[in-house]
Amino acid sequence: MENEPGQENLEQNPCARTVEEELNKSFNLEASLSKFSCIDLDKELEFKNDLIDDKEFDIPQVDTPPTLESILNETDDEEESFVLEDPTLLNVDTIDSHSYDTSSVASSDSGDRANLKRKKKLPDSFSLHGSVMRHSLLKGISAQIVSAADKVDAGLPTAIAVSSLIAVGTSHGLALIFDQNQALRLCLGSTSVGEQYGAISALSINNDCSRLLCGFAKGQITMWDLASGKLLRSITDAHPPGTAILHIKFTDDPTLAICNDSGGSVFELTFKRVMGVRTCESRCLFSGSKGEVCCIEPLHSKPELKDHPITQFSLLAMASLTKILVIGLKPSLKVWMTFPYGRMDPSSVPLLAWHFVAVSNCVNPMLAFCRGDTVHFLLVKRDESGAIHVTKQKHLHLYYDLINFTWINSRTVVLLDSVEKLHVIDRQTQEELETMEISEVQLVYNSSHFKSLATGGNVSQALALVGEKACYQSISSYGGQIFYLGTKSVYVMMLRSWRERMDHLLKQDCLTEALALAWSFHEGKAKAVVGLSGDVSKRKAVVADRMVEILFHYADRALKKCPDQGKIQVMEQHFQDTVPVIVDYCLLLQRKDLLFSQMYDKLSENSVAKGVFLECLEPYILSDKLVGITPQVMKDLIVHFQDKKLMENVEALIVHMDITSLDIQQVVLMCWENRLYDAMIYVYNRGMNEFISPMEKLFKVIAPPLNAGKTLTDEQVVMGNKLLVYISCCLAGRAYPLGDIPEDLVPLVKNQVFEFLIRLHSVEASSEEEVYPYVRTLLHFDTREFLNVLALTFEDFKNDKQAVEYQQRIVDILLKVMVENSDFTPSQVGCLFTFLARQLAKPDNTLFVNRTLFDQVLLELLQAGGIVQFEESRLIRMAEKAEFYQICEFMYEREHQYDKIIDCYLHDPLREEEVFNYIHNILSIPGHSAEEKQSVWQKAMDHMEELVSLKPCKAAELVATHFSGQIEVVIGQLQNQLLLFKFLRSLLDPRERVHISQESLQIPPCVTEQFIELLCQFSPDQVIETLQVLDCYHLEETIQITQKYQLHEVTAYLLEKKGDVHGAFLLLLERLQSRLQEMTRQNENTKEDIQLKAVEDTMVETIALCQRNSQNLNQQQREALWFPLLEAMMAPQKLSSSAAAPPHPHCEALKSLTMQVLNSMATFIALPSILQRILQDPIYGKGKLGEIQGLILGMLDTFNYEQTLLETTASLLNQDLHWSLCNLRASVSRGLNPKQDYCSICLQQYKRRQETADEIIVFSCGHLYHSFCLQSKECTLETEGQTRWTCYKCSSSNKAGKLSENPSESKKGRITSPQIKMSPSYHQSKGDPPARKANSEPVLDPQQTQAFDQLCRLYRGGSRLALLMELSQNRGGDSYRPFAGSQSGPAFNSIFQKENFQLQLAPPPVAED
């Protein structure tokens, strides 16, 4: 293996030491010589080298070099699929990887590529990017090269290699080694060796800068130790003799190098040291006999990428005259890619260059190869299996031929064309950043070596032609710097830092370009950026500070260069060119503080500049780039525009301003004075969150002229349109005139606006104001547009409850305002109904509008003469389709098609019930022909089922009125049994309240029986009630019907009506027994309460039957009814009384029901008969009376209770009657106290009358009369031969005019029953008739009888005497009980059987005094 350089003990050439000493003496390397640095300018993957502080070149320091992670995280869009432009150019699958055959593959492109070059020039990039590259002359090295040529005959420079040292080869075989300070460290070789080997044609320095390989024009190769300057190897047999070394390259392996000779062959050189002897083994990689290789480039990896998986292959790229090859030297030799050129200009130079780039977050080597004007980029990857894949990237088409290609970093490449013009290109965007001429370098070309002139020119013509422009060894790159070797100098090219680029523009007074470039740095859009590091915010802050400095300088220069004299327009133009730049960049940097403080103060020194500044703000405000302005600037802005009479501009500015920068009161006043309504609305909305006040103000302006019927002015029309737009924006959630309302305020604003529009009256409403003034005003202003606003609002509504309510409310108001008023034109009303029709046609419509309104509107239009505008048949079709039945009716009536009108009524759900009246009117009112009536009746018959289903009672009334004789025909029309049942019930049942004369109807019994049968089907519960009111039916047939449907109660009712009481009883008894059996067989899951209720109901019906008919039956017949019923109720108890049977769960209930039967039959059956019948029972007749003990004791308790109740009642009645009669007698016999001692008619004292026959009559009211006076006033009444007197005064004040027939109903003191005292006058004669004396005896006269009757009537029921009389008459009857419910015997009318009988035990009221 190779040892360290310091261990080499070979002797140096004395001549070499002499030359070095000569050079060191001749060149005084003072400190003033320029220094250079190999700077790390690649911000992605370049080495991080030590920096050189060379003040002469002002090389900038890099603050923080980028890390590998930052490189991998950068976005890169370079990856693209490998799509070949020519499919035959590359076919990796068909390449023999182990073949070294370099013969060119025949190209399928027969065209001349030279004619296909793109001659399109790239635009001048100086104004966009400034000066990207900085080129400098290395004065120290250049001076020493010239001095060496003159003083030691070193010859002209021929090759250069750069690492941390710079090696320059000369034409006389010397290699000059310079350090970083441009000091000559070594001079390797000698002129004598140069005479033997020829000029140095190629140089290469290894990675650690310890070895130097020199290739010579005559084919020799030497290796030098750069630390000691010793010659380590001199190789003469590495390749065929007689060929010059064109390229010599170290690989990453220091023991492996590649050389390329002028014969086109490529050899691998392996350096070894065996037993202290250094050797070199050579292996041919490519033979020039199969195609000359004129360029080689091994892949060099940087220290941070030494572990990259691709480095283990030691890739080598070779460019022949026909194709590109990429081979792997390790672990074994293998060809990985072959790419043929196709047809090229034979004089163009093949170029190769490797560089690691980051694509898709992965770092991989990229090979750039070019020949002529096209640069191809190939991305090389290694997959998981270990194979290498090549992906073609976006290629670069140029308009010039290249002679050199150099990577300066992974994004930027530097190209040198054939006319020695340098081009800096951004690889990703393919944008040309800068071009410059380098003809002053006097670049060294390697043509003589390619032609192998030192060995006699034994090369091919093709290779010699390529060598005309070959400069491979004259250009070398290292650390982001490119070194160019000239005939007398060495130049270095590098990227300028971002500050340098800006300073370069500032020195040229290109301030606008400098600001544009700085902004591109700020936004990260600049290309080839050097010196900006850190995160984004830090980079932006650094650039922003620099931009602020430039802006201050720019403002000072603008003010300084302003022309002091001349027209004002010239000054304005000057500031219009400069001030917007300041404003623009201040806003871009978001430095409003700087703009409105220092910049504004600075520009305010010049009034013209100040005005231009304020006007420059307008477009930024209107575009919302500038929202907030300081109050002072805003005030100056408004004043400036007011002075220039630009109030419309002020309004536009206000609506884009932040409300906090405005003086709201000042702005509102200004807006009203200058009629800036948009600005006024904006201030109200944004400043005060007030959305209703602007509408109120605008309504106050446009409403009065509209209400007065005046024509609006243009300004008022504009205000109305603004109002409509404002309402539309509020309802849609948008701010007016631009922007959006805050989301939290949108529902509130919508509700407020809706509530405002639908107000019944305005705030300051007069008494004459009509309802809904705001809606009315908008409709009068522009009906169509207001409805369009509502339509758009309804589109944005969500289907929530409140929104639906608002929509419906608005629609109702519109209809009320427009339809119920005549001050809207038909066109406006038409717009309303068009709007409504569109809303109703929506699939998700929730509005309700009475369809009759549409019908009515169209009907009115037709009746007003609009019919002439339509073809009648088409109008009928449209109306039928739209279901406008009133229109159809109108058209049918015009054509006398009355029968079709019936269809219109039946199809119209709102008027379908009116069809009966319409048919009745057509058939009743004269004026219609018989044919028309017949067609109407026939149509009614055809739709009879619909008519009956619609209104059965109306249909029955219609049939009974007009076609009573065709009832059976109608019945035949009704196929639906339920409809037939409803029809017959309406026709026959008088309880349906149908206005039908039953006498005029001749309904056969069969129809009634059909109705009864339908009733049994559809309403069996109502059969008995209906039969009670029906007359015309046969009992036998009806009984058969009820038996068919097993309606036993109904059958029993009919049998009873027929007179077969026993048959009815047996039917009910059988029903009762069956239900009792069901109850006794019940199990646990049976609903016992329901069965018990059924038994009780049947028992009650049976008892009622027995009670109704017992009065008309003899004792034997009664027992035939009651005893079977009793036995039926006692039968289940007999079963449960047996020892084997368990007790029945309803035993107690059955006993209670049995007691009810006993109580009911006790009225009609004597108690001994009942007990005898029970004891005759076989079960109870065998000494088991204890089992019926409860039953018998219950009967006895009942008897005792009733007896006690009867006795108590009789006693109470007797006491009551005695007390009442005592009070009545006391009242009748009590004396009367007259109020005065004179007659109330003649006004004379009763004592002074001389008539002996005259009597004094005193009434209970206190009035006193003479009998003659009362007779003269006709105050007497003869009743049953008795004379009854009436108080004249009381009857006169009551204005009755005659005696009431029912004094008990008169008010007290009005008509008074008098108490008459038959006493003679003061001078009574002795000859009174005997009759008068008899009348004075205390007996019940008619007046007293009347008083007694009045007392009896105070009780609601019968008199107590009647009660006592009936009780005494029936006290001893064995077969009668006073409270029995018998209804038989029409002659017997018991007081106890009356419905209003009530037993009142309260004492009677005290009689009035």
Tab-separated table of N, CA and C in Angstrom, residues 554 558-559 561-581 603 606-616 640 644 646:
chain	number	residue	atom	x	y	z
A	554	TYR	N	-32.881	56.362	-0.989
A	554	TYR	CA	-33.695	56.612	-2.185
A	554	TYR	C	-34.543	57.865	-1.986
A	558	ALA	N	-34.375	61.292	-4.074
A	558	ALA	CA	-35.531	61.820	-4.793
A	558	ALA	C	-35.748	63.288	-4.474
A	559	LEU	N	-35.602	63.651	-3.202
A	559	LEU	CA	-35.775	65.060	-2.845
A	559	LEU	C	-34.627	65.919	-3.361
A	561	LYS	N	-32.708	65.388	-6.037
A	561	LYS	CA	-32.675	65.513	-7.493
A	561	LYS	C	-33.941	66.135	-8.066
A	562	CYS	N	-34.813	66.598	-7.183
A	562	CYS	CA	-36.038	67.238	-7.679
A	562	CYS	C	-35.670	68.555	-8.351
A	563	PRO	N	-36.180	68.803	-9.559
A	563	PRO	CA	-35.852	70.081	-10.221
A	563	PRO	C	-36.455	71.251	-9.451
A	564	ASP	N	-35.603	72.225	-9.112
A	564	ASP	CA	-36.067	73.370	-8.326
A	564	ASP	C	-36.881	74.338	-9.165
A	565	GLN	N	-36.607	74.384	-10.437
A	565	GLN	CA	-37.306	75.331	-11.290
A	565	GLN	C	-38.010	74.574	-12.414
A	566	GLY	N	-38.950	75.226	-13.001
A	566	GLY	CA	-39.675	74.613	-14.107
A	566	GLY	C	-41.144	74.452	-13.774
A	567	LYS	N	-41.811	73.810	-14.619
A	567	LYS	CA	-43.244	73.631	-14.457
A	567	LYS	C	-43.546	72.671	-13.311
A	568	ILE	N	-44.717	72.886	-12.737
A	568	ILE	CA	-45.145	72.014	-11.643
A	568	ILE	C	-45.358	70.591	-12.138
A	569	GLN	N	-45.741	70.465	-13.436
A	569	GLN	CA	-45.963	69.134	-13.983
A	569	GLN	C	-44.674	68.315	-13.981
A	570	VAL	N	-43.526	69.005	-14.202
A	570	VAL	CA	-42.251	68.292	-14.203
A	570	VAL	C	-41.940	67.763	-12.807
A	571	MET	N	-42.184	68.580	-11.807
A	571	MET	CA	-41.940	68.139	-10.430
A	571	MET	C	-42.882	66.983	-10.068
A	572	GLU	N	-44.159	67.118	-10.463
A	572	GLU	CA	-45.096	66.038	-10.169
A	572	GLU	C	-44.669	64.743	-10.841
A	573	GLN	N	-44.200	64.857	-12.095
A	573	GLN	CA	-43.773	63.643	-12.790
A	573	GLN	C	-42.566	63.013	-12.118
A	574	HIS	N	-41.677	63.849	-11.626
A	574	HIS	CA	-40.496	63.334	-10.935
A	574	HIS	C	-40.904	62.533	-9.701
A	575	PHE	N	-41.787	63.103	-8.890
A	575	PHE	CA	-42.195	62.396	-7.674
A	575	PHE	C	-43.120	61.216	-7.977
A	576	GLN	N	-43.876	61.323	-9.055
A	576	GLN	CA	-44.715	60.177	-9.426
A	576	GLN	C	-43.866	58.986	-9.860
A	577	ASP	N	-42.638	59.257	-10.285
A	577	ASP	CA	-41.736	58.160	-10.642
A	577	ASP	C	-41.013	57.580	-9.437
A	578	THR	N	-40.895	58.351	-8.383
A	578	THR	CA	-40.076	57.907	-7.254
A	578	THR	C	-40.888	57.551	-6.009
A	579	VAL	N	-41.858	58.369	-5.657
A	579	VAL	CA	-42.610	58.148	-4.415
A	579	VAL	C	-43.334	56.802	-4.403
A	580	PRO	N	-43.994	56.379	-5.490
A	580	PRO	CA	-44.658	55.060	-5.432
A	580	PRO	C	-43.716	53.918	-5.082
A	581	VAL	N	-42.430	54.043	-5.477
A	581	VAL	CA	-41.469	52.996	-5.141
A	581	VAL	C	-41.309	52.912	-3.620
A	603	LEU	N	-40.972	63.485	3.187
A	603	LEU	CA	-41.575	63.932	1.929
A	603	LEU	C	-42.463	65.144	2.121
A	606	ASN	N	-41.587	68.838	1.008
A	606	ASN	CA	-41.907	69.346	-0.324
A	606	ASN	C	-43.407	69.159	-0.543
A	607	SER	N	-44.122	70.262	-0.780
A	607	SER	CA	-45.579	70.176	-0.915
A	607	SER	C	-45.988	69.307	-2.088
A	608	VAL	N	-45.240	69.381	-3.174
A	608	VAL	CA	-45.572	68.538	-4.329
A	608	VAL	C	-45.364	67.067	-3.984
A	609	ALA	N	-44.255	66.767	-3.318
A	609	ALA	CA	-43.998	65.383	-2.923
A	609	ALA	C	-45.065	64.894	-1.956
A	610	LYS	N	-45.505	65.773	-1.052
A	610	LYS	CA	-46.555	65.386	-0.117
A	610	LYS	C	-47.851	65.056	-0.847
A	611	GLY	N	-48.243	65.896	-1.804
A	611	GLY	CA	-49.464	65.623	-2.560
A	611	GLY	C	-49.371	64.335	-3.356
A	612	VAL	N	-48.227	64.130	-3.981
A	612	VAL	CA	-48.051	62.890	-4.741
A	612	VAL	C	-48.092	61.691	-3.802
A	613	PHE	N	-47.482	61.842	-2.627
A	613	PHE	CA	-47.504	60.753	-1.653
A	613	PHE	C	-48.945	60.394	-1.267
A	614	LEU	N	-49.750	61.408	-0.959
A	614	LEU	CA	-51.136	61.139	-0.567
A	614	LEU	C	-51.923	60.508	-1.710
A	615	GLU	N	-51.687	60.977	-2.925
A	615	GLU	CA	-52.401	60.385	-4.062
A	615	GLU	C	-51.918	58.965	-4.338
A	616	CYS	N	-50.655	58.707	-4.019
A	616	CYS	CA	-50.137	57.349	-4.230
A	616	CYS	C	-50.802	56.338	-3.307
A	640	HIS	N	-56.752	66.931	1.192
A	640	HIS	CA	-56.127	67.026	-0.136
A	640	HIS	C	-57.135	66.710	-1.243
A	644	LYS	N	-59.056	69.165	-4.146
A	644	LYS	CA	-59.057	68.854	-5.578
A	644	LYS	C	-60.439	68.460	-6.101
A	646	LEU	N	-62.394	65.967	-5.373
A	646	LEU	CA	-62.456	64.537	-5.712
A	646	LEU	C	-63.188	63.787	-4.594
